[in-house]
Short mmCIF file of C-alpha atoms in Angstrom, two decimals:
data_model
loop_
_atom_site.label_atom_id
_atom_site.label_comp_id
_atom_site.label_asym_id
_atom_site.label_seq_id
_atom_site.Cartn_x
_atom_site.Cartn_y
_atom_site.Cartn_z
CA LEU X 1 70.28 -25.39 -46.47
CA PRO X 2 67.36 -24.86 -48.96
CA GLN X 3 65.18 -21.67 -48.92
CA TYR X 4 61.83 -22.68 -47.79
CA THR X 5 58.67 -20.57 -49.11
CA ARG X 6 55.70 -22.41 -47.49
CA GLY X 7 56.20 -21.17 -44.07
CA THR X 8 53.50 -18.95 -42.35
CA VAL X 9 56.14 -16.70 -40.72
CA THR X 10 58.23 -14.73 -42.97
CA ALA X 11 60.51 -11.56 -42.67
CA PHE X 12 58.61 -8.71 -41.02
CA ALA X 13 58.68 -5.35 -42.95
CA PRO X 14 59.39 -2.63 -42.11
CA PHE X 15 61.75 -4.23 -39.52
CA ASP X 16 63.70 -2.17 -36.78
CA ALA X 17 65.56 -4.29 -34.56
CA ARG X 18 66.21 -1.49 -32.06
CA ALA X 19 62.83 -0.30 -31.76
CA ASP X 20 61.58 -4.03 -31.18
CA ALA X 21 64.42 -4.49 -28.61
CA GLU X 22 63.27 -1.04 -26.88
CA ALA X 23 59.52 -2.30 -26.95
CA LEU X 24 60.46 -5.72 -25.42
CA ARG X 25 62.63 -4.05 -22.62
CA LYS X 26 59.68 -1.77 -21.78
CA ALA X 27 57.23 -4.79 -21.91
CA MET X 28 59.31 -6.61 -19.37
CA LYS X 29 60.76 -3.69 -17.09
CA GLY X 30 59.30 -3.02 -13.63
CA ILE X 31 56.34 -4.81 -12.03
CA GLY X 32 54.36 -7.19 -14.17
CA THR X 33 55.04 -7.97 -17.83
CA ASP X 34 53.06 -6.83 -21.07
CA GLU X 35 52.91 -10.39 -22.57
CA GLU X 36 50.80 -9.10 -25.34
CA THR X 37 53.76 -6.93 -26.72
CA VAL X 38 56.04 -9.89 -26.27
CA LEU X 39 54.14 -12.44 -28.26
CA THR X 40 53.14 -9.94 -30.98
CA ILE X 41 56.74 -9.11 -31.76
CA LEU X 42 58.34 -12.44 -31.40
CA ALA X 43 55.62 -14.44 -33.23
CA THR X 44 55.56 -12.04 -36.22
CA ARG X 45 59.36 -11.86 -36.86
CA ASN X 46 61.36 -14.58 -38.42
CA ASN X 47 64.20 -16.46 -36.68
CA ALA X 48 66.77 -14.31 -38.40
CA GLN X 49 65.16 -11.19 -37.28
CA ARG X 50 64.63 -12.48 -33.71
CA GLN X 51 68.50 -12.93 -33.54
CA GLU X 52 68.94 -9.27 -34.52
CA ILE X 53 66.35 -8.09 -32.02
CA ALA X 54 68.53 -10.23 -29.21
CA SER X 55 71.75 -8.55 -30.49
CA ALA X 56 70.20 -5.15 -30.38
CA PHE X 57 68.72 -5.84 -26.87
CA LYS X 58 72.24 -6.78 -25.51
CA THR X 59 73.93 -3.84 -27.27
CA LEU X 60 71.20 -1.28 -25.83
CA PHE X 61 70.83 -2.67 -22.29
CA GLY X 62 73.58 -5.00 -21.57
CA ARG X 63 71.08 -7.73 -20.91
CA ASP X 64 70.45 -11.15 -22.35
CA LEU X 65 66.93 -11.33 -24.05
CA VAL X 66 66.33 -15.08 -23.42
CA ASP X 67 67.43 -14.79 -19.77
CA ASP X 68 64.90 -11.91 -19.38
CA LEU X 69 62.09 -14.00 -21.18
CA LYS X 70 62.95 -16.79 -18.92
CA SER X 71 62.80 -14.73 -15.66
CA GLU X 72 59.70 -12.81 -16.77
CA LEU X 73 57.31 -15.58 -18.38
CA THR X 74 56.15 -18.80 -16.99
CA GLY X 75 54.83 -22.17 -18.18
CA LYS X 76 54.17 -23.09 -21.65
CA PHE X 77 54.09 -19.55 -22.81
CA GLU X 78 57.67 -19.23 -21.56
CA THR X 79 58.70 -22.48 -23.44
CA LEU X 80 57.16 -21.19 -26.63
CA MET X 81 58.79 -17.69 -26.65
CA VAL X 82 62.20 -19.26 -25.65
CA SER X 83 61.86 -21.81 -28.50
CA LEU X 84 61.28 -18.94 -31.01
CA MET X 85 64.35 -17.34 -29.77
CA ARG X 86 66.62 -20.45 -30.68
CA PRO X 87 68.64 -19.95 -33.73
CA ALA X 88 67.06 -21.95 -36.47
CA TYR X 89 70.21 -23.78 -37.33
CA ILE X 90 70.67 -25.20 -33.84
CA PHE X 91 66.81 -25.88 -33.24
CA ASP X 92 66.87 -29.59 -34.05
CA ALA X 93 70.40 -30.30 -32.67
CA HIS X 94 69.15 -28.82 -29.41
CA ALA X 95 65.90 -30.79 -29.39
CA LEU X 96 67.91 -33.96 -29.86
CA LYS X 97 70.50 -33.02 -27.27
CA HIS X 98 67.44 -32.71 -24.63
CA ALA X 99 65.74 -35.91 -25.91
CA ILE X 100 68.81 -38.08 -24.97
CA LYS X 101 69.98 -36.40 -21.78
CA GLY X 102 69.48 -37.58 -18.37
CA ALA X 103 67.13 -40.44 -17.25
CA GLY X 104 65.04 -41.84 -20.01
CA THR X 105 65.35 -41.09 -23.67
CA ASN X 106 62.48 -39.13 -25.47
CA GLU X 107 62.01 -41.63 -28.53
CA LYS X 108 59.19 -39.47 -29.94
CA VAL X 109 61.56 -36.53 -30.45
CA LEU X 110 64.31 -38.78 -32.13
CA THR X 111 61.59 -40.42 -34.24
CA GLU X 112 59.99 -37.18 -35.38
CA ILE X 113 63.19 -35.38 -36.23
CA LEU X 114 65.23 -38.24 -38.07
CA ALA X 115 62.12 -39.51 -40.02
CA SER X 116 61.23 -36.03 -41.30
CA ARG X 117 64.45 -34.13 -42.22
CA THR X 118 65.99 -34.22 -45.49
CA PRO X 119 69.61 -35.73 -45.87
CA ALA X 120 70.97 -32.36 -46.07
CA GLU X 121 69.31 -31.30 -42.90
CA VAL X 122 70.57 -34.32 -41.07
CA GLN X 123 74.17 -33.70 -42.27
CA ASN X 124 73.72 -30.04 -40.91
CA ILE X 125 72.31 -31.39 -37.64
CA LYS X 126 75.28 -33.75 -37.04
CA GLN X 127 77.76 -30.96 -37.74
CA VAL X 128 76.03 -28.40 -35.38
CA TYR X 129 75.62 -30.97 -32.60
CA GLN X 130 79.50 -31.68 -32.99
CA GLN X 131 80.29 -28.04 -32.96
CA GLU X 132 77.88 -26.89 -29.98
CA TYR X 133 78.08 -29.87 -27.81
CA GLU X 134 81.51 -31.31 -28.70
CA ALA X 135 79.85 -34.74 -28.81
CA ASN X 136 79.09 -37.16 -31.74
CA LEU X 137 75.37 -37.35 -32.26
CA GLU X 138 75.41 -40.83 -33.54
CA ASP X 139 77.52 -42.05 -30.56
CA LYS X 140 75.13 -40.20 -28.17
CA ILE X 141 71.90 -42.04 -29.82
CA THR X 142 73.51 -45.49 -29.90
CA GLY X 143 74.26 -45.16 -26.41
CA GLU X 144 70.69 -44.51 -25.48
CA THR X 145 68.82 -46.82 -27.85
CA SER X 146 68.99 -50.58 -28.86
CA GLY X 147 67.83 -53.23 -31.31
CA HIS X 148 66.23 -52.56 -34.55
CA PHE X 149 65.12 -49.12 -33.45
CA GLN X 150 68.62 -48.06 -32.90
CA ARG X 151 69.66 -49.47 -36.29
CA LEU X 152 67.12 -47.66 -38.24
CA LEU X 153 68.13 -44.46 -36.49
CA VAL X 154 71.65 -45.26 -37.52
CA VAL X 155 70.83 -45.70 -41.06
CA LEU X 156 68.72 -42.42 -41.16
CA LEU X 157 71.67 -40.53 -39.43
CA GLN X 158 74.12 -41.53 -42.48
CA ALA X 159 71.92 -39.13 -44.64
CA ASN X 160 72.78 -41.25 -47.46
CA ARG X 161 69.12 -41.80 -48.94
CA ASP X 162 69.45 -42.18 -52.69
CA PRO X 163 68.84 -39.03 -54.62
CA ASP X 164 65.62 -38.78 -56.76
CA VAL X 165 66.75 -39.41 -60.31
CA GLY X 166 64.26 -41.44 -62.22
CA VAL X 167 62.61 -44.73 -60.98
CA ASP X 168 63.68 -48.11 -62.08
CA GLU X 169 60.48 -50.19 -62.19
CA ALA X 170 62.31 -53.49 -62.05
CA LEU X 171 63.93 -52.52 -58.71
CA VAL X 172 60.45 -51.18 -57.61
CA GLU X 173 58.81 -54.72 -58.20
CA GLN X 174 61.78 -56.30 -56.47
CA ASP X 175 61.77 -54.09 -53.39
CA ALA X 176 58.14 -54.56 -52.95
CA GLN X 177 58.43 -58.34 -53.09
CA VAL X 178 61.26 -58.33 -50.63
CA LEU X 179 59.13 -56.27 -48.31
CA PHE X 180 56.29 -58.70 -48.87
CA ARG X 181 58.24 -61.74 -48.17
CA ALA X 182 59.93 -60.08 -45.16
CA GLY X 183 56.52 -59.11 -43.54
CA GLU X 184 53.19 -60.67 -44.50
CA LEU X 185 54.78 -64.05 -45.83
CA LYS X 186 57.24 -64.61 -42.97
CA TRP X 187 56.58 -66.14 -39.60
CA GLY X 188 58.31 -63.34 -37.53
CA THR X 189 59.48 -60.48 -39.43
CA ASP X 190 62.57 -59.73 -41.25
CA GLU X 191 62.97 -56.21 -39.80
CA GLU X 192 66.25 -55.75 -41.56
CA LYS X 193 64.87 -55.67 -44.96
CA PHE X 194 62.45 -52.95 -44.02
CA ILE X 195 65.30 -50.81 -42.38
CA THR X 196 67.53 -51.02 -45.44
CA ILE X 197 64.91 -50.52 -48.15
CA LEU X 198 62.92 -47.67 -46.14
CA GLY X 199 66.13 -46.08 -44.86
CA THR X 200 68.10 -45.95 -48.16
CA ARG X 201 65.98 -45.76 -51.29
CA SER X 202 64.94 -42.43 -52.93
CA VAL X 203 61.64 -40.92 -52.04
CA SER X 204 60.03 -41.14 -55.51
CA HIS X 205 61.29 -44.83 -55.67
CA LEU X 206 59.60 -45.49 -52.38
CA ARG X 207 56.30 -44.06 -53.20
CA ARG X 208 56.14 -46.37 -56.24
CA VAL X 209 57.20 -49.29 -53.95
CA PHE X 210 54.34 -48.62 -51.69
CA ASP X 211 51.88 -48.64 -54.48
CA LYS X 212 53.27 -51.81 -55.82
CA TYR X 213 53.29 -53.37 -52.22
CA MET X 214 49.55 -52.59 -52.12
CA THR X 215 48.99 -54.38 -55.40
CA ILE X 216 50.89 -57.53 -54.56
CA SER X 217 49.66 -57.87 -50.93
CA GLY X 218 46.32 -56.30 -50.75
CA PHE X 219 47.58 -54.20 -47.83
CA GLN X 220 48.99 -50.73 -47.39
CA ILE X 221 52.55 -51.04 -45.94
CA GLU X 222 51.51 -49.11 -42.82
CA GLU X 223 49.11 -51.95 -42.05
CA THR X 224 51.72 -54.56 -42.38
CA ILE X 225 54.29 -52.61 -40.14
CA ASP X 226 51.39 -52.07 -37.70
CA ARG X 227 50.65 -55.88 -37.55
CA GLU X 228 54.17 -57.17 -37.84
CA THR X 229 56.29 -54.72 -35.49
CA SER X 230 55.61 -53.05 -32.29
CA GLY X 231 57.00 -50.45 -29.81
CA ASP X 232 59.53 -47.80 -30.80
CA LEU X 233 60.61 -49.41 -34.05
CA GLU X 234 56.81 -49.56 -35.25
CA LYS X 235 56.51 -45.88 -34.64
CA LEU X 236 59.78 -44.93 -36.41
CA LEU X 237 58.95 -47.14 -39.38
CA LEU X 238 55.47 -45.51 -39.54
CA ALA X 239 56.91 -42.00 -39.19
CA VAL X 240 59.44 -42.94 -42.10
CA VAL X 241 56.63 -44.21 -44.49
CA LYS X 242 54.35 -41.16 -43.62
CA CYS X 243 57.29 -38.89 -44.36
CA ILE X 244 58.13 -40.55 -47.66
CA ARG X 245 54.51 -40.22 -48.54
CA SER X 246 54.27 -36.43 -47.49
CA VAL X 247 56.18 -34.54 -44.78
CA PRO X 248 53.17 -32.06 -44.44
CA ALA X 249 50.68 -34.87 -43.95
CA TYR X 250 52.98 -36.48 -41.31
CA PHE X 251 53.19 -33.14 -39.39
CA ALA X 252 49.42 -32.40 -39.66
CA GLU X 253 48.78 -35.85 -38.01
CA THR X 254 51.52 -35.26 -35.40
CA LEU X 255 49.92 -31.94 -34.52
CA TYR X 256 46.25 -33.41 -34.39
CA TYR X 257 47.27 -36.22 -32.02
CA SER X 258 49.35 -33.83 -29.84
CA MET X 259 45.96 -31.90 -29.14
CA LYS X 260 43.37 -34.74 -29.67
CA GLY X 261 41.47 -36.25 -26.68
CA ALA X 262 42.34 -35.33 -22.98
CA GLY X 263 45.28 -33.20 -22.21
CA THR X 264 47.67 -31.64 -24.71
CA ASP X 265 51.19 -32.81 -25.65
CA ASP X 266 52.55 -29.16 -25.45
CA ASP X 267 56.18 -30.05 -26.09
CA THR X 268 55.27 -31.64 -29.45
CA LEU X 269 52.94 -28.72 -30.33
CA ILE X 270 55.52 -26.21 -29.66
CA ARG X 271 58.21 -28.19 -31.30
CA VAL X 272 56.35 -28.43 -34.67
CA MET X 273 54.75 -25.06 -34.82
CA VAL X 274 58.31 -23.46 -34.21
CA SER X 275 60.33 -25.61 -36.27
CA ARG X 276 57.84 -25.65 -39.26
CA SER X 277 56.72 -22.07 -39.10
CA GLU X 278 59.20 -20.89 -41.62
CA VAL X 279 59.31 -24.25 -43.78
CA ASP X 280 55.88 -25.69 -44.65
CA LEU X 281 53.38 -24.77 -42.28
CA LEU X 282 51.05 -23.48 -45.00
CA ASP X 283 51.11 -27.15 -46.61
CA ILE X 284 50.61 -28.52 -43.06
CA ARG X 285 47.58 -26.45 -42.55
CA ARG X 286 46.22 -27.70 -45.92
CA GLU X 287 46.84 -31.26 -45.03
CA PHE X 288 45.10 -30.79 -41.56
CA ARG X 289 42.00 -29.34 -42.97
CA LYS X 290 41.78 -32.01 -45.66
CA ASN X 291 42.41 -34.99 -43.17
CA PHE X 292 40.85 -33.95 -39.98
CA ALA X 293 37.41 -32.23 -40.72
CA LYS X 294 38.57 -28.84 -38.95
CA SER X 295 41.28 -26.39 -39.30
CA LEU X 296 44.70 -26.41 -37.40
CA TYR X 297 43.51 -22.83 -36.32
CA GLN X 298 40.24 -24.17 -34.87
CA MET X 299 41.91 -26.85 -33.08
CA ILE X 300 44.57 -24.67 -31.44
CA GLN X 301 41.81 -22.23 -30.47
CA LYS X 302 39.80 -25.04 -28.76
CA ASP X 303 42.70 -26.73 -27.16
CA THR X 304 44.86 -23.90 -25.65
CA SER X 305 44.35 -20.69 -23.86
CA GLY X 306 45.74 -17.33 -22.97
CA ASP X 307 48.76 -15.87 -24.38
CA TYR X 308 50.03 -19.16 -25.26
CA ARG X 309 47.09 -19.53 -27.50
CA LYS X 310 47.56 -15.95 -28.87
CA ALA X 311 51.09 -16.74 -29.69
CA LEU X 312 50.37 -20.09 -31.35
CA LEU X 313 47.60 -18.67 -33.48
CA LEU X 314 49.88 -16.03 -34.74
CA LEU X 315 52.38 -18.71 -35.78
CA CYS X 316 49.47 -20.55 -37.36
CA GLY X 317 48.83 -17.57 -39.51
CA GLY X 318 45.14 -17.88 -40.25
CA ASP X 319 42.31 -20.25 -40.64
CA ASP X 320 41.28 -22.58 -43.41
CA ASP X 321 37.49 -22.75 -43.58
#
């Protein structure tokens, strides 16, 4: 998988896994927990280092660090700390597993992960899912979803998006016309055309198609999707379009809406902050500041509290004035 360099969390130096393990044990031993120590260590070490700390913790004390965190912490703060401890390679597979288990499927999680991950990342998720859960991710998803929503998820799961190698203007024109005829010009929408084109063409090709679509129709493609489709399919199509335009902008918007208005969607806030902290959270912060007239840091500060807030702000890594 690619080495990302736009994260807010990087390898901590000087790093001493044993010293960190000892500090964590001391913080959780006896009556009461020193949450400050726990969050300061876990939010400022990168995932690879957290795995080393867990290994040192077991070596030194014969205890499982994650089990101890679960028994000592509670609520959203516990969820955040345990999420930070999940090995990076398994994070998405685990999130998908929990999105499709039991009663009701969490379509939001399926949409967010499958719309935003690169083809290489999706291939990795499928392999890890098979290894860890001895189940086929595609089978699990098709068993819990239906209709055009299911079909677009399956297309994205194939991870066969065309590589970015130069753009053929004639094909751009053709795709834009096909989408225009399938949406705005059709009574009822030809969803299949949207699924095939948005699910398989290269990123640079689609960016040009969106420009051309605007020229032909006078509408942004998002406006057409909004008008012509509904429900889970609409949300997935919009997520795919937004991620084609800019993955960091998509996540900035996702974070904004997780906190906007009454109540906070903490599951989404935690999932995005943790999963992007070593990938592109610096870029997400920049898009957030540009698009929402306040910084991500300020919004987290206003919308959360306590140790949970302290840990999120450490992951955020700074303000953007």
